[in-house]
Short mmCIF file of C-alpha atoms in Angstrom, two decimals:
data_model
loop_
_atom_site.label_atom_id
_atom_site.label_comp_id
_atom_site.label_asym_id
_atom_site.label_seq_id
_atom_site.Cartn_x
_atom_site.Cartn_y
_atom_site.Cartn_z
CA UNK A 265 -13.46 37.61 11.04
CA UNK A 266 -10.27 39.56 11.35
CA UNK A 267 -11.66 43.03 10.92
CA UNK A 268 -14.09 42.55 13.74
CA UNK A 269 -11.61 41.03 16.15
CA UNK A 270 -9.16 43.76 15.52
CA UNK A 271 -11.92 46.36 16.18
CA UNK A 272 -12.84 44.56 19.47
CA UNK A 273 -9.23 44.75 20.65
CA UNK A 274 -8.93 48.31 19.64
CA UNK A 275 -12.23 49.80 20.80
CA UNK A 276 -14.01 47.28 22.99
CA UNK A 277 -14.22 47.98 26.71
CA UNK A 278 -14.51 45.39 29.40
CA UNK A 279 -16.54 46.04 32.59
CA UNK A 280 -16.94 43.87 35.67
CA UNK A 281 -19.42 41.03 35.31
CA UNK A 282 -17.97 39.95 31.93
CA UNK A 283 -19.61 42.84 30.15
CA UNK A 284 -17.91 43.65 26.86
CA UNK A 285 -19.09 47.08 25.60
CA UNK A 286 -18.88 47.52 21.88
CA UNK A 287 -21.41 50.36 21.71
CA UNK A 288 -18.71 52.72 20.22
CA UNK A 289 -18.67 50.77 16.99
CA UNK A 290 -21.29 47.93 16.78
CA UNK A 291 -24.43 48.46 18.70
CA UNK A 292 -25.17 52.04 19.61
CA UNK A 293 -22.74 54.10 17.52
CA UNK A 294 -22.47 51.90 14.49
CA UNK A 295 -19.55 52.05 12.06
CA UNK A 296 -21.42 51.45 8.79
CA UNK A 297 -18.40 49.95 7.02
CA UNK A 298 -17.80 47.38 9.68
CA UNK A 299 -21.59 46.71 9.92
CA UNK A 300 -21.84 45.87 6.22
CA UNK A 301 -18.70 43.81 6.28
CA UNK A 302 -20.26 41.84 9.06
CA UNK A 303 -23.39 41.40 6.98
CA UNK A 304 -21.49 40.34 3.99
CA UNK A 305 -19.56 37.78 5.98
CA UNK A 306 -22.80 36.29 7.39
CA UNK A 307 -24.20 36.14 3.95
CA UNK A 308 -21.08 34.17 2.75
CA UNK A 309 -21.51 31.66 5.58
CA UNK A 310 -25.23 31.00 4.96
CA UNK A 311 -25.85 31.86 1.34
CA UNK A 312 -26.19 28.22 0.40
CA UNK A 313 -28.96 27.49 2.80
CA UNK A 314 -32.04 29.03 1.19
CA UNK A 315 -32.89 31.37 4.03
CA UNK A 316 -36.30 32.94 3.70
CA UNK A 317 -36.32 35.13 6.86
CA UNK A 318 -33.72 36.59 9.11
CA UNK A 319 -34.91 36.70 12.67
CA UNK A 320 -33.52 38.95 15.43
CA UNK A 321 -34.66 40.77 18.57
CA UNK A 322 -34.70 44.42 19.23
CA UNK A 323 -32.80 46.64 19.46
CA UNK A 324 -29.18 45.94 18.93
CA UNK A 325 -29.64 42.90 16.56
CA UNK A 326 -31.55 44.94 14.04
CA UNK A 327 -28.58 46.64 12.38
CA UNK A 328 -26.61 43.46 11.85
CA UNK A 329 -29.78 41.71 10.57
CA UNK A 330 -30.42 44.37 8.07
CA UNK A 331 -26.84 44.42 6.89
CA UNK A 332 -27.04 40.61 6.36
CA UNK A 333 -30.41 40.95 4.66
CA UNK A 334 -28.97 43.32 2.13
CA UNK A 335 -26.50 40.60 0.87
CA UNK A 336 -28.89 37.57 1.41
CA UNK A 337 -32.02 38.99 -0.29
CA UNK A 338 -34.19 37.88 2.61
CA UNK A 339 -36.45 39.96 4.71
CA UNK A 340 -35.72 40.86 8.40
CA UNK A 341 -38.15 40.02 11.14
CA UNK A 342 -37.47 41.36 14.68
CA UNK A 343 -39.10 40.36 17.82
CA UNK A 344 -40.36 43.11 20.08
CA UNK A 345 -39.60 43.15 23.77
CA UNK A 346 -42.86 43.26 25.69
CA UNK A 347 -46.28 43.90 24.36
CA UNK A 348 -47.32 47.31 23.16
CA UNK A 349 -50.66 48.73 22.19
CA UNK A 350 -49.61 48.47 18.51
CA UNK A 351 -49.58 44.62 18.64
CA UNK A 352 -52.61 42.53 18.34
CA UNK A 353 -53.32 39.31 20.27
CA UNK A 354 -52.36 37.33 17.27
CA UNK A 355 -48.76 36.85 18.51
CA UNK A 356 -46.13 34.30 19.45
CA UNK A 357 -44.49 35.00 22.72
CA UNK A 358 -41.38 33.74 24.68
CA UNK A 359 -39.65 34.75 27.89
CA UNK A 360 -35.97 35.76 27.69
CA UNK A 361 -33.73 36.17 30.73
CA UNK A 362 -31.16 39.04 30.45
CA UNK A 363 -28.19 38.34 32.72
CA UNK A 364 -26.66 41.73 31.64
CA UNK A 365 -29.74 43.76 32.66
CA UNK A 366 -30.79 41.36 35.49
CA UNK A 367 -34.44 41.02 34.28
CA UNK A 368 -36.78 38.94 32.18
CA UNK A 369 -38.34 40.21 29.02
CA UNK A 370 -41.19 38.80 26.99
CA UNK A 371 -40.38 38.74 23.27
CA UNK A 372 -43.22 38.98 20.73
CA UNK A 373 -43.72 38.18 17.09
CA UNK A 374 -46.90 38.60 15.08
CA UNK A 375 -48.15 35.30 13.87
CA UNK A 376 -48.72 36.64 10.42
CA UNK A 377 -44.99 37.33 9.94
CA UNK A 378 -43.67 33.75 10.30
CA UNK A 379 -44.97 30.50 8.87
CA UNK A 380 -44.15 26.84 8.70
CA UNK A 381 -42.68 27.38 5.19
CA UNK A 382 -39.96 29.73 6.61
CA UNK A 383 -36.24 28.75 6.70
CA UNK A 384 -35.00 30.99 9.41
CA UNK A 385 -31.59 32.43 10.17
CA UNK A 386 -31.22 33.95 13.65
CA UNK A 387 -28.89 36.85 13.75
CA UNK A 388 -27.73 38.80 16.83
CA UNK A 389 -24.88 40.98 18.07
CA UNK A 390 -23.88 38.81 21.14
CA UNK A 391 -24.30 35.20 22.18
CA UNK A 392 -23.40 34.49 25.78
CA UNK A 393 -25.52 31.87 27.65
CA UNK A 394 -27.91 31.81 24.66
CA UNK A 395 -31.00 33.10 26.43
CA UNK A 396 -32.08 35.30 23.51
CA UNK A 397 -31.49 32.52 21.01
CA UNK A 398 -33.56 30.15 23.03
CA UNK A 399 -36.43 32.64 23.12
CA UNK A 400 -36.12 33.10 19.27
CA UNK A 401 -36.07 29.28 18.84
CA UNK A 402 -39.20 28.94 20.82
CA UNK A 403 -40.92 31.36 18.45
CA UNK A 404 -39.70 29.50 15.39
CA UNK A 405 -40.94 26.20 16.91
CA UNK A 406 -44.37 27.67 17.80
CA UNK A 407 -44.65 28.76 14.12
CA UNK A 408 -43.56 25.36 12.87
CA UNK A 409 -40.80 27.03 10.89
CA UNK A 410 -37.32 25.59 10.35
CA UNK A 411 -34.26 26.92 12.23
CA UNK A 412 -31.35 26.86 9.78
CA UNK A 413 -28.67 28.35 11.96
CA UNK A 414 -27.50 31.18 14.07
CA UNK A 415 -25.20 34.07 12.88
CA UNK A 416 -23.60 36.02 15.64
CA UNK A 417 -21.20 38.94 15.66
CA UNK A 418 -19.52 38.28 19.09
CA UNK A 419 -19.80 35.06 20.99
CA UNK A 420 -18.58 34.77 24.66
CA UNK A 421 -17.39 31.24 24.13
CA UNK A 422 -16.53 30.96 27.90
CA UNK A 423 -20.21 31.25 28.80
CA UNK A 424 -21.12 28.11 26.91
CA UNK A 425 -24.30 29.14 25.07
CA UNK A 426 -22.83 28.69 21.47
CA UNK A 427 -21.23 25.35 22.20
CA UNK A 428 -24.46 24.01 23.78
CA UNK A 429 -26.27 24.88 20.57
CA UNK A 430 -23.50 23.35 18.42
CA UNK A 431 -23.81 20.06 20.45
CA UNK A 432 -27.41 19.93 19.47
CA UNK A 433 -26.19 20.02 15.80
CA UNK A 434 -27.24 23.59 15.17
CA UNK A 435 -25.00 25.52 12.83
CA UNK A 436 -23.74 28.45 14.84
CA UNK A 437 -21.45 30.92 13.05
CA UNK A 438 -19.92 33.58 15.27
CA UNK A 439 -17.55 35.98 13.60
CA UNK A 440 -15.49 36.56 16.79
CA UNK A 441 -15.51 33.96 19.73
CA UNK A 442 -14.00 35.13 22.97
CA UNK A 443 -12.57 32.25 24.98
CA UNK A 444 -11.44 34.35 27.89
CA UNK A 445 -11.83 37.89 29.06
CA UNK A 446 -10.25 39.87 31.85
CA UNK A 447 -9.90 43.61 32.43
CA UNK A 448 -6.49 43.45 30.72
CA UNK A 449 -6.76 40.78 27.95
CA UNK A 450 -9.23 39.12 25.54
CA UNK A 451 -8.34 35.78 24.00
CA UNK A 452 -10.14 34.76 20.82
CA UNK A 453 -10.82 31.17 19.80
CA UNK A 454 -8.56 30.03 16.99
CA UNK A 455 -9.60 29.39 13.40
CA UNK A 456 -12.66 31.71 13.36
CA UNK B 260 -41.30 58.04 -3.34
CA UNK B 261 -43.64 56.16 -5.51
CA UNK B 262 -42.51 52.62 -4.48
CA UNK B 263 -43.13 53.48 -0.83
CA UNK B 264 -46.51 55.10 -1.43
CA UNK B 265 -47.73 52.08 -3.50
CA UNK B 266 -46.60 49.77 -0.74
CA UNK B 267 -48.49 51.67 1.95
CA UNK B 268 -51.70 51.69 -0.15
CA UNK B 269 -51.19 47.87 -0.75
CA UNK B 270 -50.11 46.61 2.63
CA UNK B 271 -50.62 49.37 5.29
CA UNK B 272 -53.37 48.90 7.73
CA UNK B 273 -55.31 51.74 9.43
CA UNK B 274 -56.41 51.40 13.04
CA UNK B 275 -58.55 53.70 15.14
CA UNK B 276 -56.70 56.71 16.63
CA UNK B 277 -54.84 57.46 13.40
CA UNK B 278 -52.56 54.46 13.74
CA UNK B 279 -51.13 53.34 10.42
CA UNK B 280 -49.59 49.93 10.75
CA UNK B 281 -46.72 49.18 8.30
CA UNK B 282 -45.15 46.35 10.50
CA UNK B 283 -45.75 43.96 7.66
CA UNK B 284 -43.06 45.51 5.40
CA UNK B 285 -41.28 48.42 7.08
CA UNK B 286 -40.90 48.23 10.83
CA UNK B 287 -41.23 44.71 12.22
CA UNK B 288 -41.10 42.53 9.21
CA UNK B 289 -38.81 44.38 6.94
CA UNK B 290 -38.85 44.05 3.14
CA UNK B 291 -35.07 44.36 2.58
CA UNK B 292 -35.51 45.62 -1.05
CA UNK B 293 -37.91 48.41 -0.05
CA UNK B 294 -35.72 49.23 2.92
CA UNK B 295 -32.59 49.77 0.88
CA UNK B 296 -34.62 51.71 -1.76
CA UNK B 297 -35.66 54.04 1.04
CA UNK B 298 -32.07 54.30 2.29
CA UNK B 299 -30.88 55.11 -1.23
CA UNK B 300 -33.54 57.83 -1.72
CA UNK B 301 -32.65 59.44 1.64
CA UNK B 302 -29.04 59.45 0.58
CA UNK B 303 -30.04 61.14 -2.70
CA UNK B 304 -31.87 63.91 -0.87
CA UNK B 305 -28.97 64.57 1.63
CA UNK B 306 -25.72 63.60 -0.17
CA UNK B 307 -24.67 67.23 -0.71
CA UNK B 308 -24.94 68.08 3.06
CA UNK B 309 -21.70 66.54 4.46
CA UNK B 310 -23.50 64.49 7.04
CA UNK B 311 -21.13 62.96 9.70
CA UNK B 312 -23.71 61.21 11.77
CA UNK B 313 -27.16 59.64 11.20
CA UNK B 314 -29.25 59.80 14.37
CA UNK B 315 -32.24 57.72 15.22
CA UNK B 316 -34.13 56.27 18.11
CA UNK B 317 -34.71 52.59 18.84
CA UNK B 318 -36.12 50.36 17.70
CA UNK B 319 -37.98 51.02 14.52
CA UNK B 320 -35.77 53.84 13.18
CA UNK B 321 -32.62 51.64 13.22
CA UNK B 322 -33.27 49.70 10.07
CA UNK B 323 -33.91 52.75 7.93
CA UNK B 324 -30.96 54.63 9.45
CA UNK B 325 -28.66 51.68 8.58
CA UNK B 326 -29.94 51.55 5.08
CA UNK B 327 -29.36 55.25 4.62
CA UNK B 328 -25.87 54.87 6.17
CA UNK B 329 -24.91 52.19 3.65
CA UNK B 330 -25.33 54.80 0.81
CA UNK B 331 -24.11 57.92 2.70
CA UNK B 332 -20.94 56.51 4.23
CA UNK B 333 -21.79 57.90 7.63
CA UNK B 334 -22.10 56.08 11.06
CA UNK B 335 -25.45 55.42 12.63
CA UNK B 336 -26.10 56.52 16.21
CA UNK B 337 -29.32 55.40 17.91
CA UNK B 338 -30.76 56.88 21.14
CA UNK B 339 -31.83 54.25 23.70
CA UNK B 340 -35.20 54.44 25.32
CA UNK B 341 -34.58 54.57 29.15
CA UNK B 342 -31.38 54.01 30.95
CA UNK B 343 -30.00 50.49 31.27
CA UNK B 344 -27.17 49.16 33.42
CA UNK B 345 -24.97 49.03 30.35
CA UNK B 346 -24.92 52.89 30.11
CA UNK B 347 -22.70 55.15 32.17
CA UNK B 348 -23.78 58.49 33.66
CA UNK B 349 -22.02 60.18 30.80
CA UNK B 350 -25.07 60.62 28.86
CA UNK B 351 -27.44 63.13 27.25
CA UNK B 352 -31.04 62.76 28.17
CA UNK B 353 -34.43 63.97 26.61
CA UNK B 354 -37.97 63.10 27.31
CA UNK B 355 -40.19 61.88 24.47
CA UNK B 356 -44.04 61.67 24.65
CA UNK B 357 -45.46 58.79 22.65
CA UNK B 358 -49.06 59.48 21.67
CA UNK B 359 -49.34 56.05 20.07
CA UNK B 360 -48.31 54.18 23.23
CA UNK B 361 -49.71 56.88 25.60
CA UNK B 362 -46.55 57.19 27.70
CA UNK B 363 -43.32 59.18 28.12
CA UNK B 364 -39.91 57.58 27.53
CA UNK B 365 -36.53 58.92 28.28
CA UNK B 366 -34.06 58.72 25.39
CA UNK B 367 -30.42 58.50 26.18
CA UNK B 368 -27.18 58.99 24.07
CA UNK B 369 -23.65 58.55 25.38
CA UNK B 370 -21.78 61.87 25.37
CA UNK B 371 -18.78 60.22 23.79
CA UNK B 372 -20.81 59.42 20.62
CA UNK B 373 -21.76 62.91 19.44
CA UNK B 374 -19.78 66.09 19.43
CA UNK B 375 -19.94 69.79 18.41
CA UNK B 376 -18.21 68.98 15.22
CA UNK B 377 -20.90 66.55 14.04
CA UNK B 378 -23.39 67.54 11.22
CA UNK B 379 -26.37 65.34 12.09
CA UNK B 380 -29.20 63.86 9.94
CA UNK B 381 -32.15 62.65 12.03
CA UNK B 382 -33.81 59.55 10.44
CA UNK B 383 -36.97 57.80 11.57
CA UNK B 384 -39.79 55.66 10.27
CA UNK B 385 -42.61 57.93 11.28
CA UNK B 386 -43.24 61.62 11.90
CA UNK B 387 -46.56 62.68 13.30
CA UNK B 388 -46.60 65.39 15.95
CA UNK B 389 -42.75 65.42 16.05
CA UNK B 390 -42.15 64.40 19.64
CA UNK B 391 -39.40 61.93 18.75
CA UNK B 392 -37.69 64.52 16.57
CA UNK B 393 -37.89 67.17 19.31
CA UNK B 394 -36.15 64.72 21.79
CA UNK B 395 -33.42 64.00 19.23
CA UNK B 396 -33.00 67.72 18.52
CA UNK B 397 -32.59 68.44 22.27
CA UNK B 398 -29.73 65.83 22.31
CA UNK B 399 -28.22 67.48 19.25
CA UNK B 400 -28.31 70.83 20.96
CA UNK B 401 -26.99 69.53 24.24
CA UNK B 402 -23.96 68.28 22.38
CA UNK B 403 -23.51 71.54 20.46
CA UNK B 404 -23.67 69.66 17.15
CA UNK B 405 -25.54 70.89 13.98
CA UNK B 406 -28.84 69.56 12.89
CA UNK B 407 -28.75 69.29 9.05
CA UNK B 408 -32.17 67.92 8.49
CA UNK B 409 -34.65 65.12 8.96
CA UNK B 410 -35.43 62.16 6.67
CA UNK B 411 -38.55 60.38 7.39
CA UNK B 412 -40.15 57.51 5.70
CA UNK B 413 -43.90 58.24 6.50
CA UNK B 414 -45.05 61.63 7.68
CA UNK B 415 -48.62 62.06 8.93
CA UNK B 416 -48.95 65.51 7.47
CA UNK B 417 -52.30 66.03 9.15
CA UNK B 418 -50.68 65.91 12.58
CA UNK B 419 -48.52 69.04 11.77
CA UNK B 420 -45.11 67.98 13.31
CA UNK B 421 -43.29 68.07 9.89
CA UNK B 422 -44.78 71.44 8.75
CA UNK B 423 -43.86 72.92 12.18
CA UNK B 424 -40.32 71.98 11.69
CA UNK B 425 -40.26 73.33 8.03
CA UNK B 426 -41.64 76.61 9.38
CA UNK B 427 -38.57 76.76 11.52
CA UNK B 428 -36.48 76.49 8.48
CA UNK B 429 -35.40 72.84 9.08
CA UNK B 430 -34.99 70.66 5.87
CA UNK B 431 -37.55 67.82 6.41
CA UNK B 432 -37.62 65.19 3.64
CA UNK B 433 -40.52 62.69 3.96
CA UNK B 434 -40.79 59.96 1.40
CA UNK B 435 -44.47 59.79 1.78
CA UNK B 436 -46.60 62.47 3.42
CA UNK B 437 -50.21 61.50 4.37
CA UNK B 438 -52.54 64.41 4.27
CA UNK B 439 -55.62 62.58 5.40
CA UNK B 440 -56.40 59.08 6.65
CA UNK B 441 -59.70 57.30 7.22
CA UNK B 442 -60.47 53.59 7.55
CA UNK B 443 -61.24 53.51 3.81
CA UNK B 444 -58.79 55.98 2.20
CA UNK B 445 -55.30 57.58 2.42
CA UNK B 446 -54.54 60.60 0.65
CA UNK B 447 -50.93 61.56 -0.09
CA UNK B 448 -49.61 65.05 -0.50
CA UNK B 449 -48.71 65.96 -4.06
CA UNK B 450 -45.23 66.31 -5.49
CA UNK B 451 -43.39 64.21 -2.95
#
């Protein structure tokens, strides 16, 4: 998606440890025009797949999931990180390692909110090694629902998580795939 | 807002401690049609106020803020709860007491994302005693920006936070104000 790639080149910031900060336009301060263009593009790529639920994880996936939902006419479900007193015991759980934050979080979804009849699209802002996606997949599997595919704003292609999912036959659509990243230069994968 | 009030009566669940759970349609599983109707209504109530930024706090405020942003053509900025390794020291901080979760969180906004020229609308899913709003106000004040008003989906009128803000002359628009709540009955304030 040209608009997103141009914005990453213009306003993205690279930090040591392969951290790409897009919090100035995508996941803390959110340019609403870019956000809804991303949502529309996700809808275009998955509109033929009868999605019944868009699943993401708090917090930075929620905005993109909602923008996609607007065009796809499907509800958003977001997994919470760690159990709070507002959640009942009637939940699915999965552990997710965060390499960026160097910790492990438990993600939680109420069992009432996802069922075996659901055809689920996973949406997230980033895909690197795929840890968050694997946690969300586990919840989809526990519910007996169907994973239709993954829609990602920015994939760090060089970290392999996206290609591993594709090798399993999962439809992964990333709107910008970064094949290499240094302090000075970003290289995007062709034909995305 | 009639649509929201009807949905609260139909699908909201009341728990001890004045907890109203709307996670089945508004803040975990999110009905996208209701969400964007809420966003449009917020836009209607604040479209004449030259809003330059919509400020909320993660996680459950993000969806509503994005829906409002779609109709208001303003970017969303969300405060993070507690500092992560992705944030620099260049931040505004405020403490927020959560009576629901019985803890205190520090909310954080990057100084680069809000300036004295901003005219800010605070958006959130709930307003009870107003603790989250006060934290967001503090960040707006630290930045020297202007607080234009607050747009809230559900206000617990009986907990007083909204009326205290109104008494200070702040424009607070809540789409459903609950004046009393028991296990059996919800009463909404008239003329909202």
